[in-house]
Amino acid sequence: MINARVVRGVVGVAGLLAVAELIGRSGVVDPVLLPRMSAVLAGAAELLVDPRFLSDISGTLLVWGGGLLIAVVVAAPLGILLGSLPKADLAARPLVEFLRPIPSIVLIPLVTFLLPWDHGVKMTVVVYAALWPVLINTMYGLRDVDPLAKETLRSFGFGKLAVLRRVSLPSAAPFVVTGVRVATSIALIVTISAELLAGGSDGIGAYMIRAQAGFRTDLVLAATVWTGVLGFAANALLVRAHRWAFRWHVVKAGGAT
């Protein structure tokens, strides 16, 4: 049976596309500024066989995936450290709360001076943006561990490392995955934004700049469509992985498995 939520989502998207097409055909908006949705979708189909655009997607995936991987590798262990050591958390919290609100995009000029590599500049700001959701969720997950479970294990003679490995980390793992999900979306947004602002020779953002210079608004929007598809696919994959790996947590939270 088809999930009712999926059906509602499909109907909603189809309705939005239909409204956009009607607005385009009505002549209210200049088609150069806002092309018809049918033209945008046709352009999106053409991009699938455009070697240059496929190369640009590869550039975006490299920065997006590489930055996200580095962020997870750095943030998860750091979150475990701060989440399991209250004194370290207390000492680091002012610095975390100061750095976390700083938009990663504003770091582009500074990073450009420090790194000559185009992908390195973009990946650095992606790492900075994606690091915080993973770090905060990991710390929160460790604080949310049932204290009774930890005390029970300690009463049987297990040390701090054993309690961390057997109780705290398994309990915090779903929160870490949630942090990765949030970071994935943020990383994609920052990747495209960095490509638009920092320039470069490849990437979906670079393709948008070239299309805009050629007054091809339809191709700009078509590239935007594929950006949304990438984000949706990544989020759906992580949601499914979360439900499969942590069914007990989904049931506990009141969700369906």
XYZ file of C-alpha atoms in Angstrom:
257
model
C 0.000 0.000 0.000
C 1.311 3.457 -0.914
C 2.093 5.606 2.092
C -0.493 8.377 2.514
C 2.252 10.845 3.382
C 3.991 10.097 0.078
C 0.722 10.593 -1.803
C 0.117 13.939 -0.111
C 3.663 15.007 -0.905
C 3.324 14.074 -4.568
C -0.016 15.873 -4.825
C 1.450 18.954 -3.165
C 4.443 19.088 -5.521
C 2.230 18.481 -8.570
C -0.123 21.250 -7.449
C 2.759 23.679 -6.977
C 4.138 22.879 -10.427
C 0.688 23.328 -11.977
C 0.222 26.728 -10.313
C 3.685 27.840 -11.459
C 2.878 26.730 -15.028
C -0.424 28.628 -15.009
C 1.281 31.790 -13.763
C 3.864 31.468 -16.517
C 1.228 31.005 -19.212
C -0.923 33.871 -17.931
C 1.635 36.436 -19.028
C 1.618 38.154 -15.647
C 5.336 37.531 -15.262
C 7.976 38.070 -17.932
C 9.056 34.564 -19.104
C 12.655 35.788 -19.255
C 12.533 36.458 -15.518
C 10.373 33.480 -14.574
C 10.155 30.826 -17.311
C 7.277 28.413 -17.542
C 7.628 25.400 -15.312
C 7.386 23.125 -18.368
C 10.460 24.873 -19.820
C 12.314 24.476 -16.532
C 11.539 20.752 -16.333
C 12.535 20.312 -19.975
C 15.815 22.064 -19.204
C 16.339 19.797 -16.183
C 15.926 16.757 -18.450
C 18.445 18.203 -20.919
C 20.998 18.722 -18.172
C 21.083 14.976 -17.549
C 22.842 14.504 -20.903
C 24.982 17.642 -20.686
C 28.592 16.519 -19.999
C 29.542 19.909 -18.588
C 26.698 19.901 -16.078
C 27.481 16.315 -15.052
C 31.054 17.440 -14.415
C 29.706 20.330 -12.350
C 27.612 17.906 -10.281
C 30.755 15.874 -9.620
C 32.487 19.021 -8.340
C 29.583 19.781 -6.019
C 29.469 16.203 -4.734
C 33.209 16.295 -4.045
C 32.967 19.428 -1.894
C 29.657 18.433 -0.298
C 30.637 14.859 0.549
C 34.230 15.644 1.488
C 33.291 18.528 3.752
C 30.528 16.531 5.416
C 32.836 13.553 6.013
C 35.513 15.720 7.601
C 32.900 17.451 9.771
C 31.568 14.128 11.065
C 35.046 12.727 11.716
C 35.959 15.832 13.729
C 32.641 16.639 15.431
C 31.530 13.187 16.584
C 34.643 12.368 18.690
C 34.745 15.951 19.982
C 31.073 15.729 20.939
C 31.715 12.427 22.741
C 34.580 14.025 24.651
C 32.618 17.114 25.686
C 29.426 15.167 26.334
C 31.091 12.659 28.624
C 33.340 15.094 30.516
C 31.239 17.809 32.235
C 34.276 19.912 33.146
C 35.518 19.931 29.548
C 32.022 20.839 28.398
C 31.866 23.714 30.869
C 35.250 25.031 29.723
C 34.475 24.752 26.012
C 30.870 25.980 26.044
C 31.643 29.737 25.843
C 33.821 29.144 22.785
C 31.221 26.884 21.167
C 28.412 29.354 21.771
C 30.557 32.166 20.356
C 31.610 30.368 17.170
C 28.397 28.488 16.385
C 26.266 31.487 15.278
C 28.935 32.810 12.862
C 27.710 32.188 9.277
C 30.228 30.039 7.437
C 29.840 32.071 4.238
C 31.398 35.153 5.853
C 34.602 33.136 6.292
C 35.129 32.847 2.525
C 37.321 35.984 2.183
C 39.534 34.899 5.092
C 39.834 31.297 3.914
C 40.608 32.485 0.363
C 43.705 34.260 1.685
C 44.846 31.153 3.545
C 44.072 28.454 0.974
C 44.965 28.762 -2.709
C 42.979 25.632 -3.647
C 39.481 26.438 -4.926
C 37.898 23.254 -3.579
C 39.772 23.724 -0.316
C 38.127 27.098 0.273
C 34.641 25.720 -0.328
C 35.262 22.549 1.653
C 36.534 24.539 4.628
C 33.356 26.593 4.933
C 31.271 23.433 4.461
C 33.159 21.715 7.282
C 32.614 24.718 9.533
C 28.876 24.810 8.819
C 28.294 21.047 9.061
C 30.368 20.567 12.206
C 27.946 22.219 14.631
C 24.807 20.066 14.160
C 26.840 16.890 14.621
C 28.698 18.266 17.625
C 25.619 19.608 19.424
C 23.509 16.499 18.747
C 26.293 14.200 19.942
C 26.669 16.164 23.158
C 22.896 16.223 23.665
C 22.648 12.485 23.020
C 25.237 11.701 25.680
C 23.447 13.907 28.196
C 20.154 12.157 27.424
C 21.444 8.705 28.407
C 19.410 7.073 31.166
C 21.442 7.611 34.378
C 19.906 4.486 35.911
C 21.392 2.343 33.147
C 24.830 3.820 33.761
C 24.595 3.406 37.519
C 23.457 -0.191 37.109
C 26.515 -0.994 35.017
C 28.801 0.755 37.493
C 27.282 -1.258 40.335
C 28.494 -4.409 38.563
C 32.049 -3.102 38.596
C 32.301 -1.632 35.084
C 34.570 1.395 34.675
C 33.857 4.695 32.923
C 35.136 3.550 29.532
C 33.061 0.370 29.680
C 29.930 2.351 30.604
C 30.647 4.766 27.748
C 31.095 1.947 25.250
C 28.226 -0.275 26.397
C 25.561 2.283 27.347
C 26.333 5.887 26.448
C 27.506 5.477 22.856
C 24.702 3.118 21.747
C 22.120 5.434 23.329
C 23.645 8.535 21.729
C 24.085 6.990 18.272
C 20.581 7.946 16.998
C 21.208 11.554 17.997
C 24.499 11.517 16.095
C 22.721 10.260 12.978
C 20.113 13.000 13.375
C 22.933 15.521 13.564
C 24.420 14.093 10.366
C 21.024 14.423 8.649
C 20.773 18.090 9.593
C 24.411 18.675 8.648
C 23.849 17.062 5.245
C 21.217 19.607 4.278
C 23.234 22.507 5.667
C 26.370 21.293 3.872
C 24.570 21.215 0.523
C 23.198 24.736 0.998
C 26.623 26.060 1.962
C 28.300 24.217 -0.918
C 26.060 25.846 -3.526
C 26.315 29.226 -1.777
C 30.115 29.003 -1.712
C 30.166 28.113 -5.402
C 28.008 31.151 -6.152
C 30.051 33.544 -4.006
C 33.584 32.175 -4.327
C 33.285 31.280 -8.001
C 35.474 28.554 -9.434
C 35.520 26.448 -12.549
C 33.052 23.741 -11.566
C 30.091 23.017 -9.351
C 26.347 23.525 -9.701
C 26.726 27.080 -8.415
C 29.339 27.805 -11.092
C 26.971 26.401 -13.710
C 24.220 28.730 -12.460
C 26.540 31.713 -12.829
C 27.365 30.761 -16.416
C 23.695 30.187 -17.238
C 22.748 33.519 -15.691
C 25.431 35.289 -17.717
C 23.787 33.822 -20.829
C 20.347 35.005 -19.690
C 19.169 31.381 -19.398
C 16.956 31.653 -16.346
C 15.351 28.343 -17.284
C 18.700 26.574 -16.894
C 19.384 28.355 -13.604
C 16.081 27.016 -12.260
C 16.722 23.602 -13.837
C 20.023 23.376 -11.963
C 18.144 24.414 -8.818
C 15.744 21.517 -9.385
C 18.621 19.032 -9.435
C 20.047 20.607 -6.300
C 16.728 19.911 -4.580
C 16.730 16.359 -5.901
C 20.202 15.754 -4.457
C 19.177 17.097 -1.056
C 15.927 15.133 -1.024
C 17.663 11.883 -2.001
C 20.355 12.281 0.640
C 17.828 13.027 3.376
C 15.564 10.125 2.350
C 18.538 7.757 2.388
C 19.594 8.872 5.860
C 16.037 8.649 7.194
C 15.734 5.099 5.928
C 19.131 4.176 7.367
C 18.136 5.691 10.717
C 14.868 3.742 10.838
C 16.625 0.508 9.878
C 19.563 0.827 12.271
C 17.707 2.294 15.277
C 14.224 0.804 15.206
C 14.152 0.748 18.990
C 14.727 4.501 19.101
C 12.025 5.175 16.479
C 9.506 3.109 18.461
C 10.512 4.857 21.691
C 9.998 8.246 20.025
C 6.526 7.191 18.876
C 7.340 6.827 15.157
C 6.610 3.996 12.765
C 9.296 1.505 11.926
